[in-house]
PDB file of C-alpha atoms in Angstrom:
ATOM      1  CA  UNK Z 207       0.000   0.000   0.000  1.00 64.00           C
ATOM      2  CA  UNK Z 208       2.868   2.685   1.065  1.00 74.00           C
ATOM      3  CA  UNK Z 209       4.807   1.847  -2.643  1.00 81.00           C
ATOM      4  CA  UNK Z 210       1.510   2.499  -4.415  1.00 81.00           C
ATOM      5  CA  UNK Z 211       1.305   5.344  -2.554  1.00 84.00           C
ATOM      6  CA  UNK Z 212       4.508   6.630  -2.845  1.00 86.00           C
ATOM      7  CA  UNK Z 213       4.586   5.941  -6.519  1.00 87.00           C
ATOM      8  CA  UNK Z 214       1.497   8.328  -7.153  1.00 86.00           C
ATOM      9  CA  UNK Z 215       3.326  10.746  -5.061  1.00 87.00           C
ATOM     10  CA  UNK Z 216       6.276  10.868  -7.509  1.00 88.00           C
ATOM     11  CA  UNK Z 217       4.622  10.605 -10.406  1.00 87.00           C
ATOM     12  CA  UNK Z 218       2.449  13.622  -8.785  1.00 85.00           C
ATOM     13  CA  UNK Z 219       6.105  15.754  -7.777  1.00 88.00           C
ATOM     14  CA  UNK Z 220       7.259  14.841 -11.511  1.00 86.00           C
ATOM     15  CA  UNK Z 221       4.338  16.396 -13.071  1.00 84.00           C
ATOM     16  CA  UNK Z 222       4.600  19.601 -10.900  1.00 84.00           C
ATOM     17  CA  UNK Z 223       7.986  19.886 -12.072  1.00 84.00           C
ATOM     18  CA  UNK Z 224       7.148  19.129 -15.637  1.00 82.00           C
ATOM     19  CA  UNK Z 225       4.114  22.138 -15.187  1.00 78.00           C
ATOM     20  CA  UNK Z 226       7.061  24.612 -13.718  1.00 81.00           C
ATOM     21  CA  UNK Z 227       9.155  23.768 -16.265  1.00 81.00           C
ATOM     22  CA  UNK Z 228       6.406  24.681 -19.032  1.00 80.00           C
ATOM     23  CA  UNK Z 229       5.281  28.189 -17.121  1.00 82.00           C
ATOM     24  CA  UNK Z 230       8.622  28.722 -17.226  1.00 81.00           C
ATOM     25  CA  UNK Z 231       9.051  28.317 -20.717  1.00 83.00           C
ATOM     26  CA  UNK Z 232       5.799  30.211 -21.737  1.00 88.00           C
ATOM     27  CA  UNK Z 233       7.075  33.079 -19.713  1.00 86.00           C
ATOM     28  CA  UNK Z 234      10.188  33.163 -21.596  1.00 86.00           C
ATOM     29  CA  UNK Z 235       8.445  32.640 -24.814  1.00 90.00           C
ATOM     30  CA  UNK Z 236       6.038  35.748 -23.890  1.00 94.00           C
ATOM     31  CA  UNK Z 237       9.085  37.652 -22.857  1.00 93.00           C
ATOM     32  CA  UNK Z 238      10.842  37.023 -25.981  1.00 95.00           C
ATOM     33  CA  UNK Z 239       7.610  38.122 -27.946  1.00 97.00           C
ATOM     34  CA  UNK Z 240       7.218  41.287 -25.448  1.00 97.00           C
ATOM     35  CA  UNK Z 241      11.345  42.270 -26.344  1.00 98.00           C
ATOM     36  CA  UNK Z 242      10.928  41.715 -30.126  1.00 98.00           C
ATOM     37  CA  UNK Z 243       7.635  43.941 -30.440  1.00 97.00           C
ATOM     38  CA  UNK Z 244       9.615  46.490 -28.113  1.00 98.00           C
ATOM     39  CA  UNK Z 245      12.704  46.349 -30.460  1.00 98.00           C
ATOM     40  CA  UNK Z 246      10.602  46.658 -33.531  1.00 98.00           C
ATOM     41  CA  UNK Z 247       9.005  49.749 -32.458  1.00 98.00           C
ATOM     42  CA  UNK Z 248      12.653  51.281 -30.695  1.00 98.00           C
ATOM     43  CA  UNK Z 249      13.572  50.359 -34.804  1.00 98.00           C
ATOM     44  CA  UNK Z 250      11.179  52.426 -36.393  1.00 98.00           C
ATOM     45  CA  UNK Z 251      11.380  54.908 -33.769  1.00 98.00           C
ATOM     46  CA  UNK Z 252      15.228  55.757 -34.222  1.00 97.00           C
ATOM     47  CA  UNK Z 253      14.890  55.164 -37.958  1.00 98.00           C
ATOM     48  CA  UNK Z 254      12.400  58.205 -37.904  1.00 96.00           C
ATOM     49  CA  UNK Z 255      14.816  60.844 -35.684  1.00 97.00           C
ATOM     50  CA  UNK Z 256      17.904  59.955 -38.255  1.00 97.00           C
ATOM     51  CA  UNK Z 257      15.424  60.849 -41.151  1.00 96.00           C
ATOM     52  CA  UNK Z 258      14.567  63.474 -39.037  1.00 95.00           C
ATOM     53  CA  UNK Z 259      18.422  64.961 -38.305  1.00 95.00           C
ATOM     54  CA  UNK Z 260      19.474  64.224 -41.568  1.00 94.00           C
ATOM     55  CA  UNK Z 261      16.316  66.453 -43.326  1.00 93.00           C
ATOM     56  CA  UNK Z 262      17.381  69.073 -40.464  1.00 92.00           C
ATOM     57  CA  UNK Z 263      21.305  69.389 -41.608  1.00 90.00           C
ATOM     58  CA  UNK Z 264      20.451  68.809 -45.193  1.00 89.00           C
ATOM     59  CA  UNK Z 265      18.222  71.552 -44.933  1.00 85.00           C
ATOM     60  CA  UNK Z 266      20.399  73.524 -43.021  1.00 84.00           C
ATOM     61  CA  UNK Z 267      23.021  72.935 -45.596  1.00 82.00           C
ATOM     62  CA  UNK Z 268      20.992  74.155 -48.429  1.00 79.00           C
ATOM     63  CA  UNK Z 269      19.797  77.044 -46.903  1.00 75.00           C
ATOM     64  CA  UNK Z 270      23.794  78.268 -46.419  1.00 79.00           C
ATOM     65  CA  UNK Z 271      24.439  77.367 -50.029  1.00 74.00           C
ATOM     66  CA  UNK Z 272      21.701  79.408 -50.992  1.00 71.00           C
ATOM     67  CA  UNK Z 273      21.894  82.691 -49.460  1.00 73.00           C
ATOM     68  CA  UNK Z 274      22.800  84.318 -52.346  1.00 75.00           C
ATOM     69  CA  UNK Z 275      19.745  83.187 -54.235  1.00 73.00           C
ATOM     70  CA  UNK Z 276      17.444  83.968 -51.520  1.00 73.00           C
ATOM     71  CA  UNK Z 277      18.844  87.590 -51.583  1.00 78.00           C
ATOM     72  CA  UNK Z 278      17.866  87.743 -55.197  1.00 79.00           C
ATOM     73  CA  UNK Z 279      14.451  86.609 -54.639  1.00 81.00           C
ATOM     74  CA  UNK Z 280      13.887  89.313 -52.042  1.00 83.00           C
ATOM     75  CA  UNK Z 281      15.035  91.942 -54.007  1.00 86.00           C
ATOM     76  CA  UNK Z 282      12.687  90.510 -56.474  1.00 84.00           C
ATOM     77  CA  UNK Z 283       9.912  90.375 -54.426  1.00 86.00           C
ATOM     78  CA  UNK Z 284      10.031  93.787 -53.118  1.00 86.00           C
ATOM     79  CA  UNK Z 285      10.549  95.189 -56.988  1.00 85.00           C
ATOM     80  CA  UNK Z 286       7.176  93.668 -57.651  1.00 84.00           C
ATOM     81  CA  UNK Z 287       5.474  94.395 -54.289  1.00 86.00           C
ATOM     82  CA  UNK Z 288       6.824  97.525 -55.665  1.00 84.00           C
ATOM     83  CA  UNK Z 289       4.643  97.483 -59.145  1.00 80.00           C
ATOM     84  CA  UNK Z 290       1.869  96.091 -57.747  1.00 77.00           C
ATOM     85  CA  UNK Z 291       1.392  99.560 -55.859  1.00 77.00           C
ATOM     86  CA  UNK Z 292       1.305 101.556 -58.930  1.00 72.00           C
ATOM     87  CA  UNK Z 293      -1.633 101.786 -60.888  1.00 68.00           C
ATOM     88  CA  UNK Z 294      -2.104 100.818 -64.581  1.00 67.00           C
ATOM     89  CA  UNK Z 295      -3.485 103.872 -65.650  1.00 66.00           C
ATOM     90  CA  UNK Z 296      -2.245 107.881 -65.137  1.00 66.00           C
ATOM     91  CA  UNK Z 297      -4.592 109.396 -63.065  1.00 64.00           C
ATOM     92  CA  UNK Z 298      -7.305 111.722 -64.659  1.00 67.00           C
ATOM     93  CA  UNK Z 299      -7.111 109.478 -68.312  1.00 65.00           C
ATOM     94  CA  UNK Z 300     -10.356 108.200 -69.925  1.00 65.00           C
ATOM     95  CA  UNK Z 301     -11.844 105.088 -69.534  1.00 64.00           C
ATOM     96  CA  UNK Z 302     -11.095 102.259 -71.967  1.00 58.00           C
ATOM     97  CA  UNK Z 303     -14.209 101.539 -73.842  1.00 57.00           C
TER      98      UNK Z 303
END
């Protein structure tokens, strides 16, 4: 009676240990899944502030290459801000008809 017992006893503690050892694996299999997701988004995360910094010193770099061209476009813009003021006709002429 006592080795029957004790048999179902083991066979119970081995079965434990077999159910630890799977939690134990499905929590490392869920924390594996957790660290990819994580590293996927840290990915597309960095990947957007490098676009981000290099758009900011390309720009940057433009802009000082192009000073002299943005001089000549305000110039340009104030010449025909300046037109624009003046009318198309003398004052005191006829109407067109």
């Amino acid at each position: 009676m006592t080795d029957g017992l004790r048999k179902w006893m083991w066979v119970f503690l081995a079965a434990l240990v077999a159910l630890q050892f799977y939690f134990v694996r499905q929590l490392l299999s869920a924390l594996l899944l957790f660290a990819v997701g994580f590293a996927a988004i840290f990915a597309v995360l960095a990947a957007g502030y490098l676009v981000h910094r290099a758009w900011e010193s390309s720009l940057a770099g433009m802009l000082k290459g192009a000073r002299p061209v943005l001089g000549f476009a305000r110039r340009g813009l104030v010449f025909a801000e300046e037109i624009s003021r003046k009318p198309f006709r003398r004052p005191r002429s006829e109407p067109v008809q």
